[in-house]
Amino acid sequence: MAAPRRDVSEAGILAVRDLRILFPSRDGRDTVKAIDGMDFAVQAGETFGVIGESGSGKTTLGRALVSLLRPTEGQILHDGTDPERLGARAFRQHRRDYQIIFQDPNAALNPRMPIIDSVVEPLEILREGDATSRRQRGIAMLERVGLAAEAADRYPHQLSGGQKQRVNIARVLMLRPKVIVCDEVVAALDVSIRGDVLNLFADLQREFGLTYVFITHDISVVSHISDRIAVTYLGKLMELGPAEDVIERPLHPYTRALLSAEPIPLPSHLRVDRRIILEGEIPSPVAPPSGCRFRTRCPSVQPRCADEIPDWREVRPGHRVACHFATADGPPPNNQPAQAAS
Ligand SMILES: Nc1ncnc2c1ncn2[C@@H]1O[C@H](COP(=O)(O)OP(=O)(O)OP(=O)(O)O)[C@@H](O)[C@H]1O
Ligand code: SF4
Ligand SMILES: [Mg+2]
C-alpha cells in the first residue's frame, strides 16, 4: 500500500468537489449543514482514513460517497463519472463498484434469512448467475473471509458480532466493488477481535485491489490502517495528509488536540477503545461559528479567526490544512491554555 501524495485537484477513484449536504432540521425551521464544503480526492488502492468527533459529518460523507445520499451542492465523481448523470439502469450497474459497510453488524442481515441468502442477495438482485452458482460463490467468499462453510446455513443470531461483520464483508465483496466505505466497522466489536478484523480488511485490499474510505473516531484504528488521513470538524476538512505525518507532525490545532487526548497508538492486540475527548461542545451545524469554525474551542485563536474562513492550504507536500497560522513546522502555539484540550 504505497501512500499516494497527489494534489487534491487531481482526479481519483473518488473526487469530491465543493461538496455540501444540507438537511432540514427536525423542527423543519432550520438547515443542518452536515457537509459544508469539502474538496478532496481518493486514489485507487489507498486507504483513506476519515476521523473526527461525533456529528462532524463522517457518516453523511460516507453515504454520499456511495450514492446513498445526493449532494445538495457540488459533485462526487466516481472514476471521473458523475453518478447523478447516469440513467437508472446504468446507475444500478455502476453502484456495485461503490459499497459501504456500517458499524452495526446486523444492519444488512435479515434475522429471518440464513447467512448464505444475505451473502448472495446482491447477486440475486442483479440476476447474476443461477442459484447453484451463487451459493457456491457465496460459500467460497465466506471461507475467504475466515468463516467455515457451515456458517452458510446458520442465522444471524447464531453468530458473534465479529462473525457477522465478516459476513457483511463477504456480502459486499460478492459484487467485486472497487471502493468500500467502512463506517466505524470495528467500533461495535469486542476489543480483542478488532485487530483480526482490521488485518482481514488489509489482506482483502491486497487480494482484490480495493480502495477503502475508513471512517472512525478511534485514532489507533485510523493510524493502523490508513495511507492518508482526513480530519473533519463540523462538516469541513481541517487537515489532510499522509497518515504518518498527520499523526506524528499534525498541522492543525484540532488534530493536535485530538492526538493529545490519545495515548500513542498501540499494537492491535493491546488496543482499547479510546474515544476523542475535547473540552467544550461541538457547536451546532445549523449555525457554525463565523470565520474558522474551530475558533470557539481553539487554544490558538486570534481575532482574525472570527472574520476570515481559513484557506485550504498545502503547507507540506501533499499535506493540507485549514488554519490561518499553521506553518510547515506545525500548528500555531497555544495562547489560551485554559481552553486547551484535556
Ligand atoms: N437525515 C438527517 N436529518 C437531519 N440531520 C441529520 C441527518 N443525518 C445527519 N444529520 C446531522 O448531520 C450532522 C452530521 O451527522 P453524521 O451522522 O454525518 O456525523 P458523524 O460524524 O457520522 O457522527 P458519529 O461519529 O456520531 O457517527 C449531525 O449534526 C447530525 O445530527
Ligand atoms: S484559524 Fe484560528 S481558530 Fe482556526 S484553527 Fe487556526 S488559530 Fe485556531
Ligand atoms: Mg457516524
Tab-separated table of C-alpha atoms and ligand atoms in Angstrom, residues 238 252-254 292-296 298-302 304-305 308 310 322-326 332, ligand 2:
chain	number	residue	atom	x	y	z
A	238	MET	CA	-9.377	20.693	8.883
A	252	HIS	CA	-3.991	21.857	12.752
A	253	PRO	CA	-4.731	22.809	16.379
A	254	TYR	CA	-7.765	20.491	16.239
A	292	CYS	CA	-12.806	29.402	11.329
A	293	ARG	CA	-15.417	27.042	12.715
A	294	PHE	CA	-12.983	25.587	15.246
A	295	ARG	CA	-12.363	29.001	16.823
A	296	THR	CA	-14.761	28.553	19.779
A	298	CYS	CA	-9.229	26.565	19.591
A	299	PRO	CA	-6.404	27.173	22.069
A	300	SER	CA	-4.552	29.253	19.432
A	301	VAL	CA	-7.459	31.523	18.445
A	302	GLN	CA	-6.796	35.133	17.388
A	304	ARG	CA	-8.734	37.255	12.643
A	305	CYS	CA	-10.181	33.767	13.146
A	308	GLU	CA	-11.930	35.070	7.815
A	310	PRO	CA	-9.083	29.871	6.508
A	322	ALA	CA	-7.349	24.968	7.094
A	323	CYS	CA	-5.781	27.275	9.688
A	324	HIS	CA	-4.561	30.851	9.140
A	325	PHE	CA	-1.498	30.366	11.278
A	326	ALA	CA	-0.312	26.802	10.652
A	332	PRO	CA	0.363	27.825	15.934
B	2	SF4	S1	-7.679	29.632	12.087
B	2	SF4	FE1	-7.582	30.396	14.190
B	2	SF4	S2	-9.252	29.376	15.294
B	2	SF4	FE2	-8.894	28.265	13.380
B	2	SF4	S3	-7.519	26.643	13.927
B	2	SF4	FE3	-6.241	28.326	13.205
B	2	SF4	S4	-5.741	29.506	15.035
B	2	SF4	FE4	-7.428	28.137	15.582
